[in-house]
Amino acid sequence: MTETFLDMVYLFSCGARGITPVLSRQIDIISVYRMAVKQGVWQVVFLAIKDLYKNDKIDVDEELFNKWNSSFIYSVGLSCRKNDIMHKTINMLEGKGIKCCILKGESVSRFYSVPACRISSDTDILIDGKNEKRCAKLLSEYGYKVQTRLKGSHHFECEHALGGILEVHVSMYGDITDDICFDRKITYNEGYEQIKTDDDTVLSTLGITDGIIFLMLHFIKHFLSKGAGIRQLNDILLYIEYYYEKIDWQRVNSLMKYLKFEKFIDAVICIGKRYLNFDEALFPNANASDKIIQDILTDMENGGAFGRCEKEREHFYKIYIKERFNRFKSGDYNKYMNKFYRPDIMKKLFPSKNFMAINFKYVEKYPILVPISWVHRYMQNAVKILRKEQSAVQYIRYVDHDYENETEKKRMEIIRELDMV
């Protein structure tokens, strides 16, 4: 974990909470900027930098500051426009009788000092699974490019030219995650809460205890996969701070203990108190070693917001799932995975037009060229197979993955130390 990362985390916490930073030394502001972009929190960090700059407490070139300020205004404006389109989309769906529950995004940005600065890459909503086909049709008519939900997945993705990505969830978790990681013990049975956005749109979100369970497990799921960032961690703690007295802690704690995630949550709380300006009185019994705190933060720094900054993490979830399997399951792991995960051969060979248009843009303009795109894709995959970048076997059955690099080994060491297997 570098000094730059800790500087960025401190400025992020100040921006998120509306606190004026106090610096005891000059910081490498260019490196902080790059780190904040990797973590997807630059706009929140800039709030703190702007405060320092106005009070002559930081050394930033005027031209560079003005460039950052213009970019900040532009990106926040784009996010507000995106939110406006999403609000209209949700109002349209609900007007057609499809109840929508917003997940993350604006349900947590309201806890930030300037909500518009907590910018999400996409918007997630939960609907009743029985409305899936009708919802997809309505969104397509409303101007979205709608992808087909993949086998075993819990959501389908839609894209709007101005509104960006909308993920429509028909359940909270994919089949494998729910079965192996969570032992199908996660239930969300509280009534929805109502929140009001800056433009007075009323949105539904999860009930208070359901909400914190979802945030914790969503963060854990990403951490166990490729990685999770500082913003997701901060979301959890801001939510706890706001709703502490209303959360059913017996329900939360018993679930985390059963799933063997309590040590990780303790570490999250310790990180918040040590580095994110949260009160020391928050969970006074939470305890984690200095080593595990440093290891988690280093993992966050190296991986970026969702672990995408290290390609060596790409297959880590397969390693974890195999290790986790025997906690709640028994029998032959590979047979289980092939039963659950066996690819649909026809869909693998002949994907839909919308799927092909993601990587072959000519399909969108000329749908008649879909068969050509299939051939194009076969050729690309054949090259990857010849280069041993992927295996032909993966198209007919589940392919296991063994440790291949030090990043994978180090991540599993952290997870074992936290007793999350």
Coordinates of C-alpha atoms in Angstrom, one line a residue:
M1 CA 0.0 0.0 0.0
T2 CA 1.5 3.3 -1.1
E3 CA 1.5 6.7 0.5
T4 CA -0.3 8.0 -2.6
F5 CA -3.2 5.6 -2.1
L6 CA -3.6 6.6 1.5
D7 CA -3.5 10.3 0.5
M8 CA -6.3 9.6 -2.0
V9 CA -8.3 7.7 0.5
Y10 CA -8.1 10.6 3.0
L11 CA -9.1 13.2 0.5
F12 CA -12.0 10.9 -0.7
S13 CA -13.2 10.6 2.9
C14 CA -13.1 14.4 3.3
G15 CA -15.0 15.0 0.1
A16 CA -17.6 12.3 0.9
R17 CA -18.2 13.7 4.4
G18 CA -17.9 17.4 3.6
I19 CA -14.8 17.8 5.8
T20 CA -12.0 20.3 5.1
P21 CA -8.8 18.3 4.8
V22 CA -5.8 19.1 7.0
L23 CA -2.5 18.3 5.4
S24 CA 0.7 18.1 7.4
R25 CA 2.8 17.9 4.2
Q26 CA 2.7 18.4 0.4
I27 CA 1.2 15.5 -1.5
D28 CA 1.8 14.2 -5.0
I29 CA -1.4 15.6 -6.4
I30 CA -0.9 14.2 -10.0
S31 CA -0.5 10.7 -8.6
V32 CA -3.5 11.2 -6.3
Y33 CA -5.5 12.1 -9.4
R34 CA -4.5 9.0 -11.3
M35 CA -5.3 6.8 -8.2
A36 CA -8.7 8.4 -7.8
V37 CA -9.6 7.7 -11.4
K38 CA -8.6 4.0 -11.0
Q39 CA -10.9 3.9 -8.0
G40 CA -13.8 5.7 -9.7
V41 CA -13.9 8.4 -7.0
W42 CA -12.2 11.4 -8.7
Q43 CA -15.2 13.7 -8.5
V44 CA -15.5 13.2 -4.7
V45 CA -11.7 13.6 -4.2
F46 CA -11.9 16.8 -6.3
L47 CA -14.3 18.3 -3.8
A48 CA -11.6 18.1 -1.1
I49 CA -8.9 19.3 -3.5
K50 CA -11.0 22.3 -4.5
D51 CA -11.5 23.2 -0.8
L52 CA -7.7 23.1 -0.3
Y53 CA -7.0 25.1 -3.4
K54 CA -9.4 27.9 -2.5
N55 CA -7.7 28.2 0.9
D56 CA -4.1 28.1 -0.6
K57 CA -3.4 24.8 1.2
I58 CA -2.2 22.8 -1.8
D59 CA 0.2 23.4 -4.6
V60 CA -1.6 22.9 -7.9
D61 CA -0.8 24.7 -11.1
E62 CA -3.7 27.1 -12.0
E63 CA -4.0 25.8 -15.5
L64 CA -4.2 22.2 -14.3
F65 CA -6.8 23.1 -11.6
N66 CA -9.0 24.9 -14.2
K67 CA -8.7 21.9 -16.5
W68 CA -9.8 19.6 -13.6
N69 CA -12.6 21.9 -12.6
S70 CA -14.0 22.0 -16.1
S71 CA -13.8 18.2 -16.4
F72 CA -15.4 17.9 -13.0
I73 CA -18.4 20.2 -14.0
Y74 CA -18.8 18.3 -17.3
S75 CA -18.7 14.8 -15.7
V76 CA -21.2 15.8 -12.9
G77 CA -23.5 17.3 -15.5
L78 CA -23.4 14.2 -17.6
S79 CA -24.2 12.1 -14.5
C80 CA -27.2 14.3 -13.7
R81 CA -28.5 14.0 -17.2
K82 CA -28.1 10.2 -17.0
N83 CA -30.0 10.2 -13.7
D84 CA -32.7 12.3 -15.2
I85 CA -33.2 9.8 -18.1
M86 CA -33.1 6.9 -15.6
H87 CA -35.8 8.6 -13.5
K88 CA -38.0 8.9 -16.6
T89 CA -37.3 5.3 -17.5
I90 CA -38.3 4.1 -14.0
N91 CA -41.5 6.3 -14.1
M92 CA -42.3 4.8 -17.5
L93 CA -42.0 1.2 -16.3
E94 CA -43.9 1.9 -13.1
G95 CA -46.6 3.6 -15.1
K96 CA -46.9 0.4 -17.0
G97 CA -47.3 -1.6 -13.8
I98 CA -43.7 -2.8 -13.4
K99 CA -42.5 -2.0 -9.9
C100 CA -38.8 -1.0 -9.8
C101 CA -36.4 -1.0 -6.8
I102 CA -33.2 0.9 -7.2
L103 CA -30.0 -0.8 -6.0
K104 CA -26.9 1.1 -5.0
G105 CA -26.5 4.3 -7.0
E106 CA -28.8 7.0 -5.7
S107 CA -29.9 4.8 -2.8
V108 CA -26.4 5.4 -1.3
S109 CA -25.3 8.7 -3.0
R110 CA -27.7 10.6 -0.7
F111 CA -25.4 9.9 2.2
Y112 CA -22.5 11.9 0.5
S113 CA -22.0 15.6 1.1
V114 CA -22.6 16.3 -2.6
P115 CA -24.7 13.3 -3.9
A116 CA -24.2 14.2 -7.6
C117 CA -20.4 13.6 -7.2
R118 CA -20.8 9.9 -6.3
I119 CA -21.0 8.8 -9.9
S120 CA -21.9 5.3 -10.9
S121 CA -20.9 3.6 -14.1
D122 CA -24.4 2.2 -14.4
T123 CA -27.8 2.0 -12.8
D124 CA -29.2 -1.1 -11.2
I125 CA -32.9 -1.9 -10.6
L126 CA -34.7 -4.9 -9.3
I127 CA -38.0 -6.1 -10.8
D128 CA -40.3 -9.1 -10.3
G129 CA -39.0 -11.9 -12.5
K130 CA -42.5 -12.5 -14.0
N131 CA -42.2 -9.0 -15.7
E132 CA -38.9 -9.7 -17.4
K133 CA -40.0 -10.1 -21.0
R134 CA -42.5 -7.3 -20.8
C135 CA -39.9 -5.0 -19.2
A136 CA -37.3 -5.8 -21.9
K137 CA -39.9 -5.1 -24.6
L138 CA -40.9 -1.7 -23.0
L139 CA -37.2 -0.7 -22.7
S140 CA -36.5 -1.6 -26.3
E141 CA -39.5 0.6 -27.4
Y142 CA -38.2 3.4 -25.1
G143 CA -34.8 3.5 -27.0
Y144 CA -32.7 1.0 -25.1
K145 CA -30.5 -1.7 -26.7
V146 CA -31.5 -4.7 -24.7
Q147 CA -29.3 -7.8 -24.2
T148 CA -30.6 -11.2 -23.5
R149 CA -30.1 -12.5 -20.0
L150 CA -27.5 -15.2 -20.0
K151 CA -28.0 -18.7 -18.5
G152 CA -27.4 -18.6 -14.7
S153 CA -27.3 -14.8 -14.7
H154 CA -29.5 -12.7 -12.4
H155 CA -29.8 -9.6 -14.6
F156 CA -29.9 -8.4 -18.2
E157 CA -28.1 -5.3 -19.5
C158 CA -29.6 -2.4 -21.5
E159 CA -27.9 0.6 -23.0
H160 CA -29.4 4.1 -23.7
A161 CA -27.5 6.5 -26.0
L162 CA -27.8 9.3 -23.3
G163 CA -28.7 7.4 -20.2
G164 CA -25.9 4.9 -20.3
I165 CA -26.1 1.3 -18.9
L166 CA -29.2 0.0 -17.0
E167 CA -28.9 -3.4 -15.4
V168 CA -32.3 -5.0 -14.8
H169 CA -32.1 -7.6 -12.0
V170 CA -34.7 -10.3 -11.8
S171 CA -33.0 -11.7 -8.7
M172 CA -30.2 -10.6 -6.5
Y173 CA -27.5 -13.1 -7.4
G174 CA -26.5 -15.5 -10.1
D175 CA -27.1 -19.2 -9.5
I176 CA -23.5 -20.2 -8.7
T177 CA -22.9 -17.3 -6.3
D178 CA -26.2 -17.8 -4.5
D179 CA -25.8 -21.5 -4.2
I180 CA -22.1 -21.9 -3.3
C181 CA -21.2 -18.5 -1.7
F182 CA -24.4 -17.8 0.1
D183 CA -26.0 -21.2 0.5
R184 CA -29.3 -19.7 -0.7
K185 CA -29.7 -18.2 2.8
I186 CA -30.2 -14.6 1.6
T187 CA -33.8 -13.4 1.8
Y188 CA -35.0 -9.9 1.3
N189 CA -38.5 -9.6 2.8
E190 CA -38.9 -6.1 4.1
G191 CA -41.1 -3.5 2.4
Y192 CA -39.4 -1.0 0.2
E193 CA -38.3 2.4 1.5
Q194 CA -39.1 5.5 -0.4
I195 CA -36.4 8.1 -1.1
K196 CA -36.6 11.5 -2.9
T197 CA -33.9 12.6 -5.3
D198 CA -32.7 16.1 -6.1
D199 CA -35.3 16.5 -8.8
D200 CA -38.1 15.4 -6.5
T201 CA -38.4 12.0 -8.1
V202 CA -39.5 9.4 -5.6
L203 CA -37.7 6.1 -5.9
S204 CA -38.2 2.8 -4.1
T205 CA -35.2 1.1 -2.6
L206 CA -34.6 -1.9 -0.3
G207 CA -35.8 -1.9 3.3
I208 CA -33.3 -0.7 5.9
T209 CA -31.9 -4.1 7.1
D210 CA -32.3 -5.6 3.6
G211 CA -30.3 -2.7 2.3
I212 CA -27.3 -3.1 4.5
I213 CA -27.2 -6.9 3.9
F214 CA -27.3 -6.2 0.1
L215 CA -24.5 -3.6 0.3
M216 CA -22.3 -5.9 2.4
L217 CA -22.8 -9.0 0.2
H218 CA -22.4 -7.0 -3.0
F219 CA -19.1 -5.7 -1.8
I220 CA -18.0 -9.1 -0.6
K221 CA -19.0 -10.7 -3.9
H222 CA -16.8 -8.3 -5.9
F223 CA -14.0 -8.7 -3.4
L224 CA -14.1 -12.5 -3.8
S225 CA -14.3 -12.1 -7.6
K226 CA -11.8 -9.7 -9.1
G227 CA -11.8 -7.0 -6.4
A228 CA -13.6 -4.1 -4.8
G229 CA -12.8 -0.5 -4.4
I230 CA -12.8 2.1 -1.6
R231 CA -16.1 3.7 -2.7
Q232 CA -18.1 0.5 -2.1
L233 CA -16.5 0.1 1.3
N234 CA -17.4 3.7 2.1
D235 CA -21.0 3.2 1.0
I236 CA -21.4 0.5 3.6
L237 CA -20.1 2.6 6.4
L238 CA -22.1 5.7 5.5
Y239 CA -25.2 3.6 5.4
I240 CA -24.5 2.0 8.8
E241 CA -23.8 5.5 10.2
Y242 CA -27.1 6.8 8.9
Y243 CA -29.3 3.9 9.9
Y244 CA -27.4 2.4 12.8
E245 CA -30.4 2.5 15.3
K246 CA -32.9 1.1 12.8
I247 CA -30.9 -1.9 11.5
D248 CA -31.7 -5.4 12.8
W249 CA -28.2 -6.2 13.9
Q250 CA -29.1 -9.7 15.2
R251 CA -30.2 -10.6 11.7
V252 CA -27.2 -9.1 10.0
N253 CA -24.6 -10.5 12.4
S254 CA -26.0 -14.0 12.5
L255 CA -26.1 -14.1 8.7
M256 CA -22.5 -12.9 8.4
K257 CA -21.3 -15.4 11.0
Y258 CA -23.1 -18.3 9.2
L259 CA -21.5 -17.3 5.9
K260 CA -18.1 -16.8 7.5
F261 CA -17.8 -13.2 6.5
E262 CA -17.8 -11.6 10.0
K263 CA -14.0 -11.2 10.1
F264 CA -14.1 -9.4 6.7
I265 CA -16.8 -7.0 7.9
D266 CA -14.8 -6.3 11.1
A267 CA -11.8 -5.4 8.9
V268 CA -14.0 -3.1 6.8
I269 CA -15.2 -1.2 10.0
C270 CA -11.6 -0.9 11.2
I271 CA -10.5 0.5 7.9
G272 CA -13.3 3.1 8.1
K273 CA -12.3 4.2 11.6
R274 CA -8.6 4.4 10.8
Y275 CA -8.7 5.9 7.3
L276 CA -12.1 7.2 6.4
N277 CA -13.0 9.6 9.3
F278 CA -15.6 7.4 10.9
D279 CA -16.2 7.6 14.7
E280 CA -14.1 5.3 16.9
A281 CA -17.3 4.5 18.7
L282 CA -18.7 2.8 15.6
F283 CA -18.7 -0.9 16.5
P284 CA -16.2 -0.7 19.4
N285 CA -15.8 -4.5 19.5
A286 CA -14.8 -4.7 15.8
N287 CA -11.2 -5.8 15.6
A288 CA -8.7 -6.7 12.8
S289 CA -4.9 -7.1 12.7
D290 CA -2.8 -4.4 11.1
K291 CA -1.6 -6.9 8.6
I292 CA -5.0 -7.9 7.3
I293 CA -6.0 -4.2 7.1
Q294 CA -2.9 -3.4 5.1
D295 CA -3.5 -6.5 2.9
I296 CA -7.1 -5.6 2.1
L297 CA -6.1 -2.0 1.2
T298 CA -3.2 -3.1 -0.9
D299 CA -5.5 -5.4 -2.8
M300 CA -7.9 -2.5 -3.4
E301 CA -5.1 -0.3 -4.6
N302 CA -3.7 -2.8 -7.0
G303 CA -7.0 -3.9 -8.4
G304 CA -8.8 -0.6 -8.8
A305 CA -12.5 -0.1 -8.4
F306 CA -13.5 -3.6 -9.5
G307 CA -10.2 -5.4 -9.8
R308 CA -9.9 -4.5 -13.5
C309 CA -6.5 -3.0 -13.2
E310 CA -4.8 -6.4 -12.8
K311 CA -5.5 -8.9 -15.6
E312 CA -4.0 -11.6 -13.4
R313 CA -7.3 -11.6 -11.4
E314 CA -9.5 -12.5 -14.4
H315 CA -10.1 -16.2 -13.3
F316 CA -9.8 -15.8 -9.6
Y317 CA -13.5 -16.3 -8.9
K318 CA -13.3 -19.8 -10.4
I319 CA -10.5 -20.6 -7.9
Y320 CA -12.5 -19.2 -5.0
I321 CA -15.7 -21.1 -5.9
K322 CA -13.8 -24.4 -6.1
E323 CA -12.3 -23.7 -2.7
R324 CA -15.6 -22.6 -1.2
F325 CA -17.6 -25.5 -2.6
N326 CA -17.2 -28.0 0.3
R327 CA -18.4 -25.5 2.9
F328 CA -22.0 -26.0 2.0
K329 CA -22.0 -28.7 -0.7
S330 CA -20.8 -32.3 -1.1
G331 CA -20.1 -34.5 -4.1
D332 CA -18.1 -34.0 -7.2
Y333 CA -17.4 -30.4 -7.9
N334 CA -16.9 -30.7 -11.7
K335 CA -20.1 -32.7 -12.1
Y336 CA -21.9 -30.0 -10.1
M337 CA -20.5 -27.2 -12.1
N338 CA -21.3 -28.9 -15.4
K339 CA -24.9 -29.4 -14.3
F340 CA -25.2 -25.8 -13.3
Y341 CA -23.0 -24.2 -15.8
R342 CA -23.1 -26.3 -19.0
P343 CA -23.0 -23.9 -21.9
D344 CA -26.0 -23.7 -24.3
I345 CA -24.2 -24.9 -27.4
M346 CA -26.6 -23.2 -29.8
K347 CA -26.4 -19.8 -28.1
K348 CA -22.6 -20.2 -28.0
L349 CA -22.5 -20.9 -31.7
F350 CA -25.2 -18.5 -32.8
P351 CA -25.6 -15.6 -30.3
S352 CA -28.4 -13.0 -30.7
K353 CA -28.1 -9.9 -32.8
N354 CA -27.9 -7.7 -29.7
F355 CA -25.1 -9.8 -28.3
M356 CA -23.1 -9.7 -31.5
A357 CA -23.5 -5.9 -31.9
I358 CA -21.5 -5.3 -28.7
N359 CA -18.2 -6.3 -30.4
F360 CA -19.2 -6.1 -34.1
K361 CA -20.7 -2.6 -34.6
Y362 CA -21.7 -3.3 -38.2
V363 CA -24.4 -5.7 -37.0
E364 CA -26.3 -2.8 -35.3
K365 CA -26.4 -0.9 -38.6
Y366 CA -26.9 -3.9 -40.9
P367 CA -28.7 -6.7 -39.0
I368 CA -28.6 -8.8 -42.1
L369 CA -24.9 -9.3 -41.5
V370 CA -25.4 -11.3 -38.3
P371 CA -24.3 -14.6 -40.0
I372 CA -21.1 -12.8 -41.2
S373 CA -20.4 -11.7 -37.6
W374 CA -20.8 -15.3 -36.4
V375 CA -18.0 -16.3 -38.9
H376 CA -16.0 -13.4 -37.8
R377 CA -16.3 -14.5 -34.2
Y378 CA -15.4 -18.1 -35.0
M379 CA -12.2 -16.9 -36.6
Q380 CA -11.3 -14.7 -33.7
N381 CA -11.9 -17.6 -31.2
A382 CA -9.9 -20.0 -33.4
V383 CA -6.9 -17.6 -33.3
K384 CA -7.2 -17.5 -29.5
I385 CA -7.3 -21.3 -29.3
L386 CA -4.3 -21.6 -31.5
R387 CA -2.4 -19.1 -29.3
K388 CA -3.6 -21.1 -26.3
E389 CA -5.3 -18.0 -24.9
Q390 CA -8.5 -20.0 -24.4
S391 CA -9.6 -23.6 -24.7
A392 CA -12.0 -25.1 -27.2
V393 CA -13.3 -27.3 -24.4
Q394 CA -15.0 -24.3 -22.7
Y395 CA -17.6 -24.3 -25.4
I396 CA -18.9 -27.7 -24.4
R397 CA -18.4 -28.0 -20.7
Y398 CA -17.2 -26.1 -17.6
V399 CA -13.5 -25.5 -17.5
D400 CA -11.7 -25.5 -14.2
H401 CA -8.9 -23.0 -13.4
D402 CA -5.8 -23.6 -11.2
Y403 CA -3.5 -21.1 -9.7
E404 CA -1.4 -19.5 -12.4
N405 CA 0.2 -16.4 -10.9
E406 CA 1.3 -14.7 -7.6
T407 CA -1.6 -12.3 -7.6
E408 CA -4.1 -15.3 -7.4
K409 CA -2.0 -16.9 -4.6
K410 CA -1.7 -13.7 -2.6
R411 CA -5.5 -13.0 -2.9
M412 CA -6.3 -16.5 -1.6
E413 CA -3.9 -16.1 1.3
I414 CA -5.9 -13.0 2.4
I415 CA -9.2 -14.8 2.0
R416 CA -7.9 -17.8 4.0
E417 CA -6.7 -15.5 6.7
L418 CA -10.2 -14.0 6.9
D419 CA -11.6 -17.5 7.1
M420 CA -13.9 -16.8 4.1
V421 CA -13.5 -20.2 2.4

